[in-house]
mmCIF file of N, CA, C and O in Angstrom:
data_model
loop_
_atom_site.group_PDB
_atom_site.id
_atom_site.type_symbol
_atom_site.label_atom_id
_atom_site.label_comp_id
_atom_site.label_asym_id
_atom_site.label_seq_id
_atom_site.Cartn_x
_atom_site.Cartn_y
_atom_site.Cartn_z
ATOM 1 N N UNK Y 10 61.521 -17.350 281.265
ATOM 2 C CA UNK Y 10 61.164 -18.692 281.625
ATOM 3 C C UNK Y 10 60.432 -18.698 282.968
ATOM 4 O O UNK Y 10 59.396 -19.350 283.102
ATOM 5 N N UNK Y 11 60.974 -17.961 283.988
ATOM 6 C CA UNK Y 11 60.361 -17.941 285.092
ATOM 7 C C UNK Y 11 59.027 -17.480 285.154
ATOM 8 O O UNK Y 11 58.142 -18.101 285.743
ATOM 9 N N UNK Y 12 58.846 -16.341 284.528
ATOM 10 C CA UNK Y 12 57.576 -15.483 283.866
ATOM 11 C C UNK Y 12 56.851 -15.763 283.809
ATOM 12 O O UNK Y 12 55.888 -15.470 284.517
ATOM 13 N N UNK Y 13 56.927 -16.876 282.470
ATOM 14 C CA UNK Y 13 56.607 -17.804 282.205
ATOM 15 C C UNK Y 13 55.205 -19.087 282.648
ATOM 16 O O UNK Y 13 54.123 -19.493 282.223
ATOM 17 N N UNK Y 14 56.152 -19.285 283.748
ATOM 18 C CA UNK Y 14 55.576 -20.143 284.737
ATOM 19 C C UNK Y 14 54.945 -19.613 286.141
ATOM 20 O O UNK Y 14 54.729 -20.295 287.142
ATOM 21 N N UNK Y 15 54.719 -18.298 285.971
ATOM 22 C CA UNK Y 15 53.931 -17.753 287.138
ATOM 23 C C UNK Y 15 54.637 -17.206 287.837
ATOM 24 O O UNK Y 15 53.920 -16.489 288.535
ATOM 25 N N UNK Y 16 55.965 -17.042 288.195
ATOM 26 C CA UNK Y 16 56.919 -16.380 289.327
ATOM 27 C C UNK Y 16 57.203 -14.978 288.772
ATOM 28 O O UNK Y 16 57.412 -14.601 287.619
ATOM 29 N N UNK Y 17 57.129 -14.117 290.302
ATOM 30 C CA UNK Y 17 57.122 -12.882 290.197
ATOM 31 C C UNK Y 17 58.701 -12.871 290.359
ATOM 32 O O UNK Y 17 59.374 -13.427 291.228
ATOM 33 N N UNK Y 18 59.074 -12.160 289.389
ATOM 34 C CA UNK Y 18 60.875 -11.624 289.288
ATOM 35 C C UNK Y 18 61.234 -10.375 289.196
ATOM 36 O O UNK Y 18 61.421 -9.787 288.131
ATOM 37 N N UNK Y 19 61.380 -9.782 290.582
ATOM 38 C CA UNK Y 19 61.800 -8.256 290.081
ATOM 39 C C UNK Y 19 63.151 -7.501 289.526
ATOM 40 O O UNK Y 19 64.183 -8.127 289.768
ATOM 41 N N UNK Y 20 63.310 -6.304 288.848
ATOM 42 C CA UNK Y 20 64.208 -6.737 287.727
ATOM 43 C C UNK Y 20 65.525 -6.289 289.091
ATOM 44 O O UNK Y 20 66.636 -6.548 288.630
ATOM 45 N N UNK Y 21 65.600 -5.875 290.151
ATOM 46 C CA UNK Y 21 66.598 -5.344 291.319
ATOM 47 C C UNK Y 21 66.114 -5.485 292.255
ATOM 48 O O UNK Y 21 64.960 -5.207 292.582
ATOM 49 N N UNK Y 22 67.569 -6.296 293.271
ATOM 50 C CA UNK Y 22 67.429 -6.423 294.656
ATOM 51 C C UNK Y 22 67.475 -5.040 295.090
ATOM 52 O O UNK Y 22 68.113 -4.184 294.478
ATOM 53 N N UNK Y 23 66.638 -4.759 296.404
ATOM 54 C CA UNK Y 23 66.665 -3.567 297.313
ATOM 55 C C UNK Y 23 68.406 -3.965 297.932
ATOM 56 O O UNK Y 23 69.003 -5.040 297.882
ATOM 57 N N UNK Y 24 68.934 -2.383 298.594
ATOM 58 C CA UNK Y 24 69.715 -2.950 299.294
ATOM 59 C C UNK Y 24 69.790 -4.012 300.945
ATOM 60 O O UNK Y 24 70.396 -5.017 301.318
ATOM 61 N N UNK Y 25 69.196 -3.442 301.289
ATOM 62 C CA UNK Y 25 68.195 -4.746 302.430
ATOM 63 C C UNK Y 25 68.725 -5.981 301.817
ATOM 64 O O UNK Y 25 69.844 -6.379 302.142
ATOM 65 N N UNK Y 26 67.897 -6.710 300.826
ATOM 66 C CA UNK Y 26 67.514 -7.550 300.348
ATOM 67 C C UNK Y 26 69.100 -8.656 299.882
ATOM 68 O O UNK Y 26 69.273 -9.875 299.898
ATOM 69 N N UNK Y 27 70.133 -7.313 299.452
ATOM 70 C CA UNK Y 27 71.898 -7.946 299.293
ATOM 71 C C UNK Y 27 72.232 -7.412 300.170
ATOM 72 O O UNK Y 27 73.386 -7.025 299.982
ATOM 73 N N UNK Y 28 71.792 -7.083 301.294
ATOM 74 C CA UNK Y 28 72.434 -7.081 302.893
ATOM 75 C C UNK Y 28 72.424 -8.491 303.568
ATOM 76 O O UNK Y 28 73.445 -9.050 303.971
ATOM 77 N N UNK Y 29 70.976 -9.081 303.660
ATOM 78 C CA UNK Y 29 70.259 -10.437 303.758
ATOM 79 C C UNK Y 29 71.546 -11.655 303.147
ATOM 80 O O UNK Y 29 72.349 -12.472 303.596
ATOM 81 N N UNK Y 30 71.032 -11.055 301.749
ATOM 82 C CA UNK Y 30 71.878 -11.940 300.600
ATOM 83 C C UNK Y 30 73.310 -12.548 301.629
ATOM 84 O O UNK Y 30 73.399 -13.610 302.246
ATOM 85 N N UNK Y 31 74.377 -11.336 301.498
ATOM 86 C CA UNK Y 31 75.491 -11.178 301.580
ATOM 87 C C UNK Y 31 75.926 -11.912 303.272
ATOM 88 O O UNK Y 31 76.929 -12.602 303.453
ATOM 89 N N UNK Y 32 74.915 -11.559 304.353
ATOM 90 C CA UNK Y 32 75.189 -12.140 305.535
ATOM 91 C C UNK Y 32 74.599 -13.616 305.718
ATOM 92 O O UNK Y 32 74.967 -14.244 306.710
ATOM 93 N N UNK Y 33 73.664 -14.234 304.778
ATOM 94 C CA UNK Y 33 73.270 -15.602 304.633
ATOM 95 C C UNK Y 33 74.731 -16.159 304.270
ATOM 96 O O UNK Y 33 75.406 -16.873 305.011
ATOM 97 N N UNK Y 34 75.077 -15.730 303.067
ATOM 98 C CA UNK Y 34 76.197 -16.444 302.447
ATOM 99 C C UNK Y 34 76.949 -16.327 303.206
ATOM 100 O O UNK Y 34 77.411 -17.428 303.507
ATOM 101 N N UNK Y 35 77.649 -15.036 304.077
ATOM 102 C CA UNK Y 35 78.672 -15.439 304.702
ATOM 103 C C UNK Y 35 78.464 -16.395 306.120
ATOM 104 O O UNK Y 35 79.364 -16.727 306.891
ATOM 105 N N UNK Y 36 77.328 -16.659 306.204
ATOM 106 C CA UNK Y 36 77.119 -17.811 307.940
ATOM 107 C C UNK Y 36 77.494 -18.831 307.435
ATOM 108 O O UNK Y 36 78.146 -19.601 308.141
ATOM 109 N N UNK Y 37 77.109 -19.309 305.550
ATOM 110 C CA UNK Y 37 77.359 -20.658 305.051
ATOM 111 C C UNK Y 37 78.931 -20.728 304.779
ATOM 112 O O UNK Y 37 79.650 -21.727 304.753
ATOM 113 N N UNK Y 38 79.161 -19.798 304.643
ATOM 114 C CA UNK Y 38 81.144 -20.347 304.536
ATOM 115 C C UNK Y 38 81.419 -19.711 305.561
ATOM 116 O O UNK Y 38 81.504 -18.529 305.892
ATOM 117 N N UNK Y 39 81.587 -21.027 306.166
ATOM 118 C CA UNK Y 39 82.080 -21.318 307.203
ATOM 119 C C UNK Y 39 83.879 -20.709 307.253
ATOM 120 O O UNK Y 39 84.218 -19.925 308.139
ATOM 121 N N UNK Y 40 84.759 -21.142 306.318
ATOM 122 C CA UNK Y 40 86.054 -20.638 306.522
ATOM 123 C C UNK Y 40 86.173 -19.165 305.634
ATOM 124 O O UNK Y 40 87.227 -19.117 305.001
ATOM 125 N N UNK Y 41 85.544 -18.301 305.516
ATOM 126 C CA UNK Y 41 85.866 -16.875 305.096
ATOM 127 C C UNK Y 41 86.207 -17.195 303.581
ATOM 128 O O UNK Y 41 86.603 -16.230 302.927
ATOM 129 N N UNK Y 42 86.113 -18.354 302.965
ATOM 130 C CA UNK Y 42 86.848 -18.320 301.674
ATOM 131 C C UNK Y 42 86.538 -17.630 300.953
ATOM 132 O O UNK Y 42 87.475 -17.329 300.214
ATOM 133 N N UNK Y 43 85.128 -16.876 300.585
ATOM 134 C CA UNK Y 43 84.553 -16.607 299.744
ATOM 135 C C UNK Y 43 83.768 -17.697 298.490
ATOM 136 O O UNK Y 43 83.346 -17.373 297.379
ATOM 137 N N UNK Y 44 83.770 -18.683 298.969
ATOM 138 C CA UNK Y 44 82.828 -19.362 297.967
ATOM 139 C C UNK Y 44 82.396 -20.788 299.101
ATOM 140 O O UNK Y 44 83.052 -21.432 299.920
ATOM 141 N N UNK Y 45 81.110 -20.831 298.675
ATOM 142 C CA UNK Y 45 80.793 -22.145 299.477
ATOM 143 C C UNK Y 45 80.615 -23.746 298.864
ATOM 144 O O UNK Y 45 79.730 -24.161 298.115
ATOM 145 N N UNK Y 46 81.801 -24.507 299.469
ATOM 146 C CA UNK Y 46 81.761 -25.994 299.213
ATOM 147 C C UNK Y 46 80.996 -26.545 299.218
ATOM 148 O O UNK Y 46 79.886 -26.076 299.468
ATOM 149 N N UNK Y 47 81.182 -27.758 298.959
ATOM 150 C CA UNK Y 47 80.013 -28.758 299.396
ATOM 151 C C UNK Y 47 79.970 -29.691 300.811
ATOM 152 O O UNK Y 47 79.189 -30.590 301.124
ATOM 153 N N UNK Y 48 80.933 -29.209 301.418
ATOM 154 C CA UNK Y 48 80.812 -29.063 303.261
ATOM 155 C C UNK Y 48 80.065 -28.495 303.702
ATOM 156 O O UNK Y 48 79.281 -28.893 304.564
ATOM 157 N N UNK Y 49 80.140 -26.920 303.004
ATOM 158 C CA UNK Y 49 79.487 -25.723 303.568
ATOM 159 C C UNK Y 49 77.917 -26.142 303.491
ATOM 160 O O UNK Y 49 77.107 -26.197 304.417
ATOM 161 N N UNK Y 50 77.731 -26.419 302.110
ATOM 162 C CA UNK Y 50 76.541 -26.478 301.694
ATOM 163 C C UNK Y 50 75.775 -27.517 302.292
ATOM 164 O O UNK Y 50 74.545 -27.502 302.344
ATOM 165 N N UNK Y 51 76.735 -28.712 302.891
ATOM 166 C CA UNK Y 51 76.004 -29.814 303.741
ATOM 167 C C UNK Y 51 75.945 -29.774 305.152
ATOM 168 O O UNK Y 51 75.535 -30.625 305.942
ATOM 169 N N UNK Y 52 76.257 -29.037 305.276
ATOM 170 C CA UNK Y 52 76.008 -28.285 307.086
ATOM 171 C C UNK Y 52 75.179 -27.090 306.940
ATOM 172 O O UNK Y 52 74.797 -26.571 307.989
ATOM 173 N N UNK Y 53 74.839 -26.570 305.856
ATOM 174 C CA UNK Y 53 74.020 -25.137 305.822
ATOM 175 C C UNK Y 53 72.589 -26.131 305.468
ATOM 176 O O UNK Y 53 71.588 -25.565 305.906
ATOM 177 N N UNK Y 54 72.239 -27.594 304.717
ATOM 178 C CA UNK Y 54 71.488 -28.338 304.917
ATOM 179 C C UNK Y 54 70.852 -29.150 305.794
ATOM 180 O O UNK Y 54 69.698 -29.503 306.033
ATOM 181 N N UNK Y 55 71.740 -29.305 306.124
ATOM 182 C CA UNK Y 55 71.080 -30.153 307.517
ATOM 183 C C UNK Y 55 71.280 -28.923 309.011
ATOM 184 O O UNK Y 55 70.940 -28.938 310.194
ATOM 185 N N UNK Y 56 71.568 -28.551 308.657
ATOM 186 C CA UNK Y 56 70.829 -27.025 309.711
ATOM 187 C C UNK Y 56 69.434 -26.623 309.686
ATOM 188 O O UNK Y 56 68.859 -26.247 310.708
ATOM 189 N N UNK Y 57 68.740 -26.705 308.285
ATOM 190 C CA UNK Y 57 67.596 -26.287 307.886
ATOM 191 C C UNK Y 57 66.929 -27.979 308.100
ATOM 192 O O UNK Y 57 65.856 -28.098 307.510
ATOM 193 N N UNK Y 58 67.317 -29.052 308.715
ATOM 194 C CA UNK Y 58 66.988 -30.376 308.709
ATOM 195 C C UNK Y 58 67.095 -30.799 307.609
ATOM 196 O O UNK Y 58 66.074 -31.486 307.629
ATOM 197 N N UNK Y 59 67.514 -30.966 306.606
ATOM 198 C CA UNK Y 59 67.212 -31.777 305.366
ATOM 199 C C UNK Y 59 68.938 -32.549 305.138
ATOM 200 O O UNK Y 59 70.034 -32.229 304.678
ATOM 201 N N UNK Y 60 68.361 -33.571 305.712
ATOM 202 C CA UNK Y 60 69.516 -34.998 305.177
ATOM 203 C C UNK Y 60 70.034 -34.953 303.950
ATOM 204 O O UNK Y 60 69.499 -35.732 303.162
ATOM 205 N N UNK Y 61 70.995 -34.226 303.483
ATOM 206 C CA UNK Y 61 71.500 -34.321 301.936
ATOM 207 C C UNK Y 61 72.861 -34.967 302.024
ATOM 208 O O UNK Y 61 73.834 -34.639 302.704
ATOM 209 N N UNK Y 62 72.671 -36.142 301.026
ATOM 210 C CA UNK Y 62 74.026 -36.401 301.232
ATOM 211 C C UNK Y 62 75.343 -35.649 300.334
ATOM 212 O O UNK Y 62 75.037 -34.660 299.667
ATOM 213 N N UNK Y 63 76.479 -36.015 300.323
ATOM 214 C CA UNK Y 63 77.181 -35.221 299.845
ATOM 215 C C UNK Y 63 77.209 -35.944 298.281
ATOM 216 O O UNK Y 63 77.607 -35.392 297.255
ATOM 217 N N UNK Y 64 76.625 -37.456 298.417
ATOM 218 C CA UNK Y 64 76.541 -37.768 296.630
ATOM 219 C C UNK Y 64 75.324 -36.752 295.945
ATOM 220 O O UNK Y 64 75.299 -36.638 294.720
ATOM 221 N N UNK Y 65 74.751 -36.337 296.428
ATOM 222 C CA UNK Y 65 73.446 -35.172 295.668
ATOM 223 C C UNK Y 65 74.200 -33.845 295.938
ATOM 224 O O UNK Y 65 73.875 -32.885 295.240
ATOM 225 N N UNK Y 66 75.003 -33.709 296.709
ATOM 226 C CA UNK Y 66 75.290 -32.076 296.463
ATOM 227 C C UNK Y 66 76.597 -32.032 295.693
ATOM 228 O O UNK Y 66 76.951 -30.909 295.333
ATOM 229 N N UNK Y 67 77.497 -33.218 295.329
ATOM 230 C CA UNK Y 67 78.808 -33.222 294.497
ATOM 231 C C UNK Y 67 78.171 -32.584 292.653
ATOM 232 O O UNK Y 67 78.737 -32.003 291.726
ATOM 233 N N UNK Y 68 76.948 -33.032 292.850
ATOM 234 C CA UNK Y 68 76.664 -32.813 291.300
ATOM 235 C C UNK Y 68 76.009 -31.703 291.262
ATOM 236 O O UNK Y 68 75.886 -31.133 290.177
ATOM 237 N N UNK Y 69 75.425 -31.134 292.483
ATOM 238 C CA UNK Y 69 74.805 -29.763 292.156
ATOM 239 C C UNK Y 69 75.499 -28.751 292.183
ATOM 240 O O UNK Y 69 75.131 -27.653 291.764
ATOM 241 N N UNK Y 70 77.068 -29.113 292.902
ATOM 242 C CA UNK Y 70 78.383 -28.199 292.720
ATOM 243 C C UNK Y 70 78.641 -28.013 291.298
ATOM 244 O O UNK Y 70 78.944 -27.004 290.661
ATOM 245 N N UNK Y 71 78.459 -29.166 290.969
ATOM 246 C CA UNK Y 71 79.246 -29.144 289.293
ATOM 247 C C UNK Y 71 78.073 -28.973 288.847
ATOM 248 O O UNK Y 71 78.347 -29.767 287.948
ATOM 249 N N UNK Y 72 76.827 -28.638 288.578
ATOM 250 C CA UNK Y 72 75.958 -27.839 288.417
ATOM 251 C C UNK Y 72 76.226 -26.184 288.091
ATOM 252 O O UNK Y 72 76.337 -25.624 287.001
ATOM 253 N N UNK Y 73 76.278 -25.681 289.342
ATOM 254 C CA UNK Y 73 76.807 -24.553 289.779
ATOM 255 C C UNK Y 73 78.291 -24.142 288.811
ATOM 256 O O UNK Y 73 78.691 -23.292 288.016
ATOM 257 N N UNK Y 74 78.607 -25.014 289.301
ATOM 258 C CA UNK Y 74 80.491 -24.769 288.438
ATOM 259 C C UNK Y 74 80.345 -24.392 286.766
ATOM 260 O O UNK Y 74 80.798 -23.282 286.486
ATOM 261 N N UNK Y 75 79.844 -25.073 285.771
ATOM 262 C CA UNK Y 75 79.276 -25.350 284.340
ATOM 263 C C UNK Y 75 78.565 -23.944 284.203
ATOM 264 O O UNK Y 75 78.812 -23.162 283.285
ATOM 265 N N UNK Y 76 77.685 -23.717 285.182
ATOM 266 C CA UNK Y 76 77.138 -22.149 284.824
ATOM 267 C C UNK Y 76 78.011 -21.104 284.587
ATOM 268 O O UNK Y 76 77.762 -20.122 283.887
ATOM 269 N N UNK Y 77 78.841 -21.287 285.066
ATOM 270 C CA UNK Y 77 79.642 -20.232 285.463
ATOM 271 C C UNK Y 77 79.195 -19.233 286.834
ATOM 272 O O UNK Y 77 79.694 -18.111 286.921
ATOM 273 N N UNK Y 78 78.311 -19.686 287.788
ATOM 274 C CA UNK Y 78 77.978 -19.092 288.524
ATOM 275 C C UNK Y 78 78.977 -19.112 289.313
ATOM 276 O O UNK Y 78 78.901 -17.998 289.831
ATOM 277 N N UNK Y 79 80.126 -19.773 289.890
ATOM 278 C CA UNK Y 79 81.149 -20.582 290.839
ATOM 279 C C UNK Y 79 82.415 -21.175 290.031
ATOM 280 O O UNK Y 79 82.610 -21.827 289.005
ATOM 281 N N UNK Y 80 83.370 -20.422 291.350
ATOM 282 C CA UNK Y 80 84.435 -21.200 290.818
ATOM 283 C C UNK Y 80 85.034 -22.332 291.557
ATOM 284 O O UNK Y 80 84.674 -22.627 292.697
ATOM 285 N N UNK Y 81 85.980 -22.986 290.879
ATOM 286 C CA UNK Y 81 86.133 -24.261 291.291
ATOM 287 C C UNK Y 81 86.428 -24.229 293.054
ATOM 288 O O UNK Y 81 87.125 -23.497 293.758
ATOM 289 N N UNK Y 82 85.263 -25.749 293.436
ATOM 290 C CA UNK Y 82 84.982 -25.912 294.709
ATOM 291 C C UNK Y 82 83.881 -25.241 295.504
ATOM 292 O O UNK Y 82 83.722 -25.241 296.725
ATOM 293 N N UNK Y 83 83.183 -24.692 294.594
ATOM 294 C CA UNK Y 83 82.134 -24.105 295.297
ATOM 295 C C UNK Y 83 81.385 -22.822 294.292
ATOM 296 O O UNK Y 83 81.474 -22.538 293.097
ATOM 297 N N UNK Y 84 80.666 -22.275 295.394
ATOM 298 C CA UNK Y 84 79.382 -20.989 295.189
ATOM 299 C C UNK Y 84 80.026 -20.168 295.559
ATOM 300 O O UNK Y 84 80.354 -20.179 296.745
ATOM 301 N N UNK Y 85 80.483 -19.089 294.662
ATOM 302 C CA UNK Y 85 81.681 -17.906 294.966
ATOM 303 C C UNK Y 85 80.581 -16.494 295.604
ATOM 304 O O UNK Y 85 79.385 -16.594 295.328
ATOM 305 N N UNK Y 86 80.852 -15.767 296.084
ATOM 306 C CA UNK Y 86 80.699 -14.312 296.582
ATOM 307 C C UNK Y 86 80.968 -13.561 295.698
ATOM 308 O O UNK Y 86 82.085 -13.840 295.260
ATOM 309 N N UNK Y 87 80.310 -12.347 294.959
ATOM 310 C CA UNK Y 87 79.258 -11.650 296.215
ATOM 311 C C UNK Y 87 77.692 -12.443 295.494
ATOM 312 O O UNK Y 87 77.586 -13.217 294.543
ATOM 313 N N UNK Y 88 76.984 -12.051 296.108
ATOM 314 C CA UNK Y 88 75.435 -13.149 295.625
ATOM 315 C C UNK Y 88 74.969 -12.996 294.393
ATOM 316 O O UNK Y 88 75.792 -12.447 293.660
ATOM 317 N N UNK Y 89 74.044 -13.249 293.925
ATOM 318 C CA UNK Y 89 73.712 -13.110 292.325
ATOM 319 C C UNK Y 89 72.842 -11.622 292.800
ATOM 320 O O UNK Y 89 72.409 -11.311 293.910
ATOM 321 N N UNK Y 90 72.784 -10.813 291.385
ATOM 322 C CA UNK Y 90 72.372 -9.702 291.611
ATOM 323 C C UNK Y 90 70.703 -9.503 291.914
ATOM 324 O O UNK Y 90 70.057 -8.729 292.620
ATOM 325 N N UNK Y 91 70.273 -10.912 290.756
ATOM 326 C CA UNK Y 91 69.085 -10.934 290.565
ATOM 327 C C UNK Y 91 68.140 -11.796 291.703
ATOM 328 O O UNK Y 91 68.451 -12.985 291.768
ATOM 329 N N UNK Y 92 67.219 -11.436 292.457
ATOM 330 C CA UNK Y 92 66.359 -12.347 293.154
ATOM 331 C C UNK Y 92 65.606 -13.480 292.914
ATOM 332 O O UNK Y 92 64.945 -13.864 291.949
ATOM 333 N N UNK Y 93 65.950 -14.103 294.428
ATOM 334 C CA UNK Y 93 65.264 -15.527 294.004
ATOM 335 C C UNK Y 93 63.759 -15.417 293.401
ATOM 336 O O UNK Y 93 63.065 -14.525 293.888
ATOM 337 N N UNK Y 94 63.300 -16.068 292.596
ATOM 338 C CA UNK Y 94 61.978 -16.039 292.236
ATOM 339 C C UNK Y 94 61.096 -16.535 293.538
ATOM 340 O O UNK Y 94 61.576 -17.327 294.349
ATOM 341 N N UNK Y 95 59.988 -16.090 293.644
ATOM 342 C CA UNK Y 95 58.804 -16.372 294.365
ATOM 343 C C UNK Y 95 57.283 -16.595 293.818
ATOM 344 O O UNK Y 95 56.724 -15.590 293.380
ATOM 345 N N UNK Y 96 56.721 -17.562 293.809
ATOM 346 C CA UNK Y 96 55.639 -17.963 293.225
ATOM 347 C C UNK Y 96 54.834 -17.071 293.663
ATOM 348 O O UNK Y 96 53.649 -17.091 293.331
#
């Protein structure tokens, strides 16, 4: 799908790259839990400036949650294996 639409997807992160991964995620959880809330996620937003309220990030949790990417209350650790796409 990504392909698809023009984004380059390589099929493995370098280790660098889930070094990055792994120390982003851990600045955003904030309490060591291993998965990031939607606290986390609204202070890791408006850090980067962007006003999100917590009614737009309650549903992108449960977004997240339905994938199975996360377990309940958040974006669990360790990062996804596969890289973000880049146009």
């Amino acid at each position: 799908w990504l392909k698809q639409r023009g984004y380059k997807v390589p099929s493995e992160l370098s280790k660098k790259q889930k070094e990055e991964l792994t120390e982003c995620f851990n600045m955003i959880d904030a309490d060591g839990s291993g998965a990031i809330d939607v606290d986390e996620m609204k202070e890791a937003f408006t850090f980067l400036g962007m006003n999100i309220s917590s009614k737009v990030l309650y549903p992108l949790n449960q977004y997240v949650r339905r994938g199975g990417r996360g377990r309940a209350g958040g974006i669990s650790s360790p990062p996804p294996r596969h890289p973000l796409p880049t146009p």
